[in-house]
Amino acid sequence: MEQLPKNRKLHILLCLLLLLAGSISSSGYADAVSGSACTMAQEPEQLQKEEKDTPQSIPADSPLKAAAARRSKRNKGLTLSQLIRKYPETLLTQGPRTRMIALTFDDVPDPRFTPQLLDVLRKYQVKATFFVVGSRAERHPELIARIIREGHVIGNHSYNHPEFGKLGMNEFRTQIIRTENILSALAGYKPKLIRPPYGDISEPQLKWAKAHGYKLVNWNVDSLDWRGLSKAQVRNNIVAHAGKGAIILQHGGGGKGSNLQGTIQALPEVITIMRKRGYTFVTVPHMLQVSKNK
C-alpha cells in the first residue's frame, strides 16, 4: 500500500473502516442496542398486561384471597352448629345429661291434632312444651287455654312461621313481639322460650334475643313426623335416638293436608318405652332450670 498514491490509500482505508463498522453493527453491538430499544418500547405494554391480568391470577395462598374468603364468610354468616357453639347459654338443643326427656310439639294450636295429643298426655300424666304460632293462637284461643290449664308450657314459634334467616331485624322482632303479646293475653305470661321455625336464625337475631332475655330451644331428636310417617316409624325415630337430656321434636299442628296420626298413635308407646328405660318426662323450663316467662 506504500506504493499507492496517497488519495488511493485514504480511499482504501476509508472502505476498510466502513466495512469494519458494518460488521460490528450487524453483530453484538447493534443487536444489543436494538434489543434494548425493543425492551424499553415493549415494557409499558407488558406492565399494562400484567396489571390487567393480576386479579385473575392471584396465588392460592395470597393474603388477598384469604381476606376475600373471610369477607365471604362474614357476609354469609355462621352456620347453626357454629352459633350453638358460640352461644351455648342462649341457643340450646338438649338438656343436662340426666335421665330426663322433654317432649316438644310445634305449630300449635291445630284443632285437628292438638286436642288428641293433649288427651294422650293427660292420660299418661306427662307435661310437655308447646311452641305456638301466633296467628293460630288468635284463631283457637280455647286450645291455648286448655294447654295452660292442663299444666303444660308454651313457647314462641313466630306469628306465621317464616324462616327467620330470611327476615330483616324489624320483621324478626315483629314476629316475636306480636306473638308474645297474643300469648300474654291468652296464657297470662310472655314466654321466655323461642323456637325458630325450621330451627333457623341469624347471629344478629340471636344477639337481640339474648339481650332481651330469651332462650332459643331447638332439638336433638327429630321424629320426622311432619312427613306423615306411620306410628311405628315415628316411634322408632324417637326411641332409637332419645337419651339423657333429649329434647324431642314432634308436631301438634300442620299445614293443609298434613297427617300427624302417626305422632298421636306413637305417643303412648314412646312414653311407655322410655319410662321402662328409667326416664322421666319434663317440660323444657324444668329440664333447663329456667323460668317459663321472661
Short mmCIF file of C-alpha atoms in Angstrom, two decimals:
data_model
loop_
_atom_site.label_atom_id
_atom_site.label_comp_id
_atom_site.label_asym_id
_atom_site.label_seq_id
_atom_site.Cartn_x
_atom_site.Cartn_y
_atom_site.Cartn_z
CA MET A 1 0.00 0.00 0.00
CA GLU A 2 3.03 2.31 0.38
CA GLN A 3 3.47 2.48 -3.42
CA LEU A 4 -0.14 3.52 -3.98
CA PRO A 5 -0.99 7.15 -4.42
CA LYS A 6 -1.87 8.98 -1.22
CA ASN A 7 -5.50 9.59 -2.24
CA ARG A 8 -5.87 5.94 -3.18
CA LYS A 9 -4.51 4.89 0.22
CA LEU A 10 -7.02 7.12 2.02
CA HIS A 11 -9.84 5.71 -0.08
CA ILE A 12 -8.88 2.12 0.77
CA LEU A 13 -8.57 2.92 4.50
CA LEU A 14 -11.97 4.55 4.47
CA CYS A 15 -13.52 1.49 2.83
CA LEU A 16 -11.90 -0.80 5.39
CA LEU A 17 -13.24 1.32 8.23
CA LEU A 18 -16.75 1.26 6.74
CA LEU A 19 -16.61 -2.50 6.29
CA LEU A 20 -15.40 -2.94 9.87
CA ALA A 21 -18.14 -0.66 11.21
CA GLY A 22 -20.77 -2.56 9.22
CA SER A 23 -19.55 -5.83 10.63
CA ILE A 24 -19.75 -4.53 14.21
CA SER A 25 -23.20 -3.04 13.75
CA SER A 26 -24.51 -6.24 12.23
CA SER A 27 -23.24 -8.22 15.22
CA GLY A 28 -23.39 -7.78 19.01
CA TYR A 29 -23.44 -4.05 19.48
CA ALA A 30 -26.23 -3.37 17.00
CA ASP A 31 -28.17 -6.31 18.36
CA ALA A 32 -27.69 -5.12 21.93
CA VAL A 33 -28.86 -1.63 21.16
CA SER A 34 -31.75 -2.91 19.07
CA GLY A 35 -32.72 -5.38 21.82
CA SER A 36 -32.57 -2.72 24.49
CA ALA A 37 -34.72 -0.43 22.44
CA CYS A 38 -37.28 -3.13 21.83
CA THR A 39 -37.33 -3.98 25.51
CA MET A 40 -37.93 -0.40 26.55
CA ALA A 41 -40.55 0.05 23.87
CA GLN A 42 -42.44 -3.07 24.96
CA GLU A 43 -42.07 -2.55 28.71
CA PRO A 44 -45.08 -0.25 29.25
CA GLU A 45 -47.32 -2.56 27.22
CA GLN A 46 -46.14 -5.59 29.20
CA LEU A 47 -46.73 -3.84 32.53
CA GLN A 48 -50.23 -2.90 31.43
CA LYS A 49 -50.90 -6.51 30.51
CA GLU A 50 -49.52 -7.78 33.83
CA GLU A 51 -51.55 -5.24 35.78
CA LYS A 52 -54.67 -6.22 33.86
CA ASP A 53 -54.08 -9.92 34.46
CA THR A 54 -53.17 -9.70 38.17
CA PRO A 55 -56.70 -10.01 39.67
CA GLN A 56 -57.34 -13.15 37.65
CA SER A 57 -54.17 -14.92 38.72
CA ILE A 58 -53.78 -14.39 42.49
CA PRO A 59 -51.88 -17.32 44.05
CA ALA A 60 -53.98 -19.65 46.15
CA ASP A 61 -52.11 -18.73 49.34
CA SER A 62 -52.35 -14.97 48.73
CA PRO A 63 -53.48 -12.81 51.67
CA LEU A 64 -55.95 -11.19 49.26
CA LYS A 65 -57.68 -14.50 48.72
CA ALA A 66 -57.70 -15.25 52.43
CA ALA A 67 -59.24 -11.83 53.14
CA ALA A 68 -61.83 -12.38 50.43
CA ALA A 69 -62.73 -15.73 51.98
CA ARG A 70 -63.16 -14.10 55.39
CA ARG A 71 -65.39 -11.40 53.94
CA SER A 72 -67.48 -14.01 52.18
CA LYS A 73 -67.84 -15.95 55.44
CA ARG A 74 -68.90 -12.83 57.34
CA ASN A 75 -71.48 -11.95 54.72
CA LYS A 76 -72.81 -15.48 54.65
CA GLY A 77 -72.94 -15.75 58.45
CA LEU A 78 -72.20 -18.56 60.84
CA THR A 79 -73.80 -21.95 60.43
CA LEU A 80 -76.31 -23.15 63.01
CA SER A 81 -73.78 -25.51 64.59
CA GLN A 82 -71.30 -22.64 64.86
CA LEU A 83 -73.94 -20.45 66.51
CA ILE A 84 -74.71 -23.22 69.01
CA ARG A 85 -71.04 -23.42 69.95
CA LYS A 86 -70.67 -19.64 70.15
CA TYR A 87 -73.85 -19.03 72.21
CA PRO A 88 -74.26 -22.22 74.28
CA GLU A 89 -76.27 -20.48 77.02
CA THR A 90 -78.77 -18.93 74.60
CA LEU A 91 -79.24 -21.44 71.76
CA LEU A 92 -79.84 -24.91 73.16
CA THR A 93 -80.57 -28.29 71.63
CA GLN A 94 -80.56 -30.54 74.71
CA GLY A 95 -80.53 -30.52 78.47
CA PRO A 96 -78.14 -31.84 81.12
CA ARG A 97 -77.06 -35.47 80.94
CA THR A 98 -79.70 -36.72 83.35
CA ARG A 99 -82.47 -39.24 82.79
CA MET A 100 -84.98 -36.62 81.75
CA ILE A 101 -86.69 -36.14 78.39
CA ALA A 102 -88.63 -33.15 77.11
CA LEU A 103 -91.42 -33.71 74.60
CA THR A 104 -92.00 -30.65 72.41
CA PHE A 105 -94.76 -30.03 69.89
CA ASP A 106 -94.52 -27.36 67.19
CA ASP A 107 -97.06 -25.44 65.08
CA VAL A 108 -99.88 -25.49 67.61
CA PRO A 109 -102.72 -24.98 68.14
CA ASP A 110 -104.42 -27.06 65.46
CA PRO A 111 -107.91 -28.41 66.20
CA ARG A 112 -107.26 -31.46 64.03
CA PHE A 113 -104.36 -32.75 66.14
CA THR A 114 -103.64 -30.73 69.29
CA PRO A 115 -106.68 -31.93 71.31
CA GLN A 116 -105.80 -35.58 70.61
CA LEU A 117 -102.23 -35.06 71.80
CA LEU A 118 -103.50 -33.34 74.93
CA ASP A 119 -105.78 -36.31 75.60
CA VAL A 120 -102.81 -38.73 75.48
CA LEU A 121 -100.62 -36.51 77.66
CA ARG A 122 -103.37 -36.18 80.24
CA LYS A 123 -103.96 -39.93 80.29
CA TYR A 124 -100.27 -40.67 80.87
CA GLN A 125 -99.76 -37.69 83.18
CA VAL A 126 -96.98 -36.17 81.09
CA LYS A 127 -96.25 -32.45 80.88
CA ALA A 128 -94.92 -31.16 77.58
CA THR A 129 -93.82 -27.94 75.90
CA PHE A 130 -95.88 -26.49 73.04
CA PHE A 131 -94.39 -23.97 70.62
CA VAL A 132 -97.21 -21.74 69.48
CA VAL A 133 -97.76 -19.96 66.17
CA GLY A 134 -99.33 -16.59 67.00
CA SER A 135 -101.81 -16.47 64.11
CA ARG A 136 -103.15 -19.90 65.11
CA ALA A 137 -103.46 -18.87 68.74
CA GLU A 138 -105.63 -15.97 67.63
CA ARG A 139 -107.96 -18.36 65.80
CA HIS A 140 -108.05 -21.03 68.52
CA PRO A 141 -107.69 -19.34 71.93
CA GLU A 142 -109.63 -22.14 73.62
CA LEU A 143 -106.81 -24.59 72.82
CA ILE A 144 -104.21 -22.28 74.35
CA ALA A 145 -106.41 -22.08 77.44
CA ARG A 146 -106.55 -25.88 77.62
CA ILE A 147 -102.78 -26.26 77.22
CA ILE A 148 -102.23 -23.88 80.14
CA ARG A 149 -104.99 -25.36 82.26
CA GLU A 150 -103.54 -28.86 81.97
CA GLY A 151 -100.13 -27.76 83.20
CA HIS A 152 -98.10 -27.60 80.00
CA VAL A 153 -95.68 -24.86 79.00
CA ILE A 154 -95.85 -22.70 75.89
CA GLY A 155 -93.10 -21.14 73.81
CA ASN A 156 -92.99 -18.63 70.97
CA HIS A 157 -92.87 -20.12 67.46
CA SER A 158 -93.36 -16.87 65.48
CA TYR A 159 -96.55 -15.29 64.19
CA ASN A 160 -96.89 -17.03 60.81
CA HIS A 161 -93.95 -19.45 60.59
CA PRO A 162 -91.43 -17.67 58.32
CA GLU A 163 -87.79 -18.64 58.00
CA PHE A 164 -86.10 -16.18 60.36
CA GLY A 165 -82.80 -16.22 58.49
CA LYS A 166 -84.51 -14.61 55.50
CA LEU A 167 -86.04 -11.78 57.55
CA GLY A 168 -84.60 -8.39 58.40
CA MET A 169 -84.31 -7.41 62.04
CA ASN A 170 -87.52 -5.37 62.12
CA GLU A 171 -89.55 -8.22 60.62
CA PHE A 172 -87.96 -10.68 63.01
CA ARG A 173 -88.73 -8.56 66.07
CA THR A 174 -92.31 -8.11 64.88
CA GLN A 175 -92.76 -11.88 64.60
CA ILE A 176 -91.59 -12.37 68.19
CA ILE A 177 -93.26 -9.43 69.88
CA ARG A 178 -96.59 -9.79 68.10
CA THR A 179 -96.85 -13.44 69.14
CA GLU A 180 -95.62 -12.63 72.63
CA ASN A 181 -98.41 -10.12 73.14
CA ILE A 182 -101.04 -12.58 71.92
CA LEU A 183 -99.77 -15.28 74.26
CA SER A 184 -99.50 -12.90 77.19
CA ALA A 185 -103.21 -12.10 76.82
CA LEU A 186 -104.22 -15.76 76.41
CA ALA A 187 -101.83 -17.56 78.77
CA GLY A 188 -101.03 -14.87 81.31
CA TYR A 189 -97.29 -14.71 80.66
CA LYS A 190 -94.74 -13.79 78.00
CA PRO A 191 -92.79 -16.93 77.11
CA LYS A 192 -89.06 -16.97 77.65
CA LEU A 193 -88.64 -19.78 75.14
CA ILE A 194 -88.45 -19.23 71.41
CA ARG A 195 -88.19 -21.98 68.83
CA PRO A 196 -87.27 -20.60 65.39
CA PRO A 197 -89.29 -22.13 62.56
CA TYR A 198 -87.12 -24.74 60.85
CA GLY A 199 -84.59 -24.15 63.63
CA ASP A 200 -83.14 -21.29 61.58
CA ILE A 201 -81.84 -17.98 62.96
CA SER A 202 -79.11 -15.45 62.13
CA GLU A 203 -76.46 -14.21 64.51
CA PRO A 204 -77.85 -10.63 64.78
CA GLN A 205 -81.28 -12.09 65.62
CA LEU A 206 -79.73 -14.38 68.19
CA LYS A 207 -77.88 -11.46 69.78
CA TRP A 208 -81.12 -9.50 70.01
CA ALA A 209 -82.91 -12.44 71.63
CA LYS A 210 -80.09 -12.88 74.13
CA ALA A 211 -80.09 -9.17 75.01
CA HIS A 212 -83.85 -9.29 75.68
CA GLY A 213 -83.79 -12.30 77.97
CA TYR A 214 -84.97 -15.11 75.69
CA LYS A 215 -83.77 -18.68 75.39
CA LEU A 216 -83.83 -20.32 71.97
CA VAL A 217 -84.61 -24.01 72.02
CA ASN A 218 -84.12 -26.36 69.09
CA TRP A 219 -83.87 -30.15 69.48
CA ASN A 220 -81.53 -33.10 69.25
CA VAL A 221 -84.06 -35.82 68.40
CA ASP A 222 -86.29 -35.35 65.36
CA SER A 223 -89.31 -37.61 64.97
CA LEU A 224 -89.72 -36.54 61.32
CA ASP A 225 -93.46 -36.83 61.91
CA TRP A 226 -94.19 -33.91 59.56
CA ARG A 227 -93.57 -36.34 56.71
CA GLY A 228 -96.80 -38.15 57.59
CA LEU A 229 -94.98 -41.22 58.90
CA SER A 230 -96.66 -44.24 60.42
CA LYS A 231 -96.91 -44.91 64.14
CA ALA A 232 -94.01 -47.40 64.01
CA GLN A 233 -91.78 -45.02 62.07
CA VAL A 234 -92.39 -42.12 64.43
CA ARG A 235 -91.89 -44.32 67.50
CA ASN A 236 -88.65 -45.81 66.18
CA ASN A 237 -87.25 -42.41 65.18
CA ILE A 238 -87.70 -41.29 68.77
CA VAL A 239 -86.80 -44.28 70.92
CA ALA A 240 -83.74 -45.17 68.82
CA HIS A 241 -82.16 -41.77 69.49
CA ALA A 242 -83.60 -40.41 72.72
CA GLY A 243 -81.22 -40.38 75.66
CA LYS A 244 -80.23 -38.31 78.66
CA GLY A 245 -81.38 -34.72 78.35
CA ALA A 246 -83.08 -35.29 74.99
CA ILE A 247 -85.33 -32.60 73.55
CA ILE A 248 -87.65 -34.33 71.11
CA LEU A 249 -89.24 -32.55 68.15
CA GLN A 250 -92.78 -33.51 67.20
CA HIS A 251 -95.68 -31.56 65.75
CA GLY A 252 -99.10 -30.76 67.13
CA GLY A 253 -100.22 -28.85 64.06
CA GLY A 254 -99.62 -28.84 60.35
CA GLY A 255 -100.48 -27.36 57.02
CA LYS A 256 -103.28 -28.22 54.65
CA GLY A 257 -103.31 -31.95 54.03
CA SER A 258 -100.95 -32.76 56.92
CA ASN A 259 -101.29 -36.14 58.58
CA LEU A 260 -99.99 -36.37 62.13
CA GLN A 261 -101.85 -39.51 63.14
CA GLY A 262 -98.52 -41.31 63.36
CA THR A 263 -97.42 -38.94 66.13
CA ILE A 264 -100.69 -39.26 68.05
CA GLN A 265 -100.67 -43.06 67.82
CA ALA A 266 -96.96 -43.41 68.64
CA LEU A 267 -97.05 -41.16 71.71
CA PRO A 268 -98.39 -43.78 74.21
CA GLU A 269 -95.73 -46.26 73.13
CA VAL A 270 -92.94 -43.67 73.29
CA ILE A 271 -93.95 -42.71 76.83
CA THR A 272 -94.22 -46.34 77.93
CA ILE A 273 -90.90 -47.45 76.40
CA MET A 274 -88.88 -44.53 77.73
CA ARG A 275 -90.37 -44.84 81.21
CA LYS A 276 -89.36 -48.50 81.26
CA ARG A 277 -85.84 -47.33 80.47
CA GLY A 278 -85.91 -45.16 83.57
CA TYR A 279 -86.64 -41.75 82.02
CA THR A 280 -88.89 -39.01 83.37
CA PHE A 281 -90.79 -36.62 81.11
CA VAL A 282 -90.46 -32.92 81.97
CA THR A 283 -91.07 -29.54 80.38
CA VAL A 284 -88.18 -27.66 78.75
CA PRO A 285 -88.01 -24.98 81.51
CA HIS A 286 -87.84 -27.75 84.12
CA MET A 287 -85.05 -29.51 82.24
CA LEU A 288 -83.02 -26.35 81.64
CA GLN A 289 -83.78 -24.87 85.09
CA VAL A 290 -85.08 -21.61 83.63
CA SER A 291 -88.30 -19.67 84.08
CA LYS A 292 -91.10 -20.25 81.57
CA ASN A 293 -91.70 -16.50 81.33
CA LYS A 294 -89.36 -13.59 80.71
#
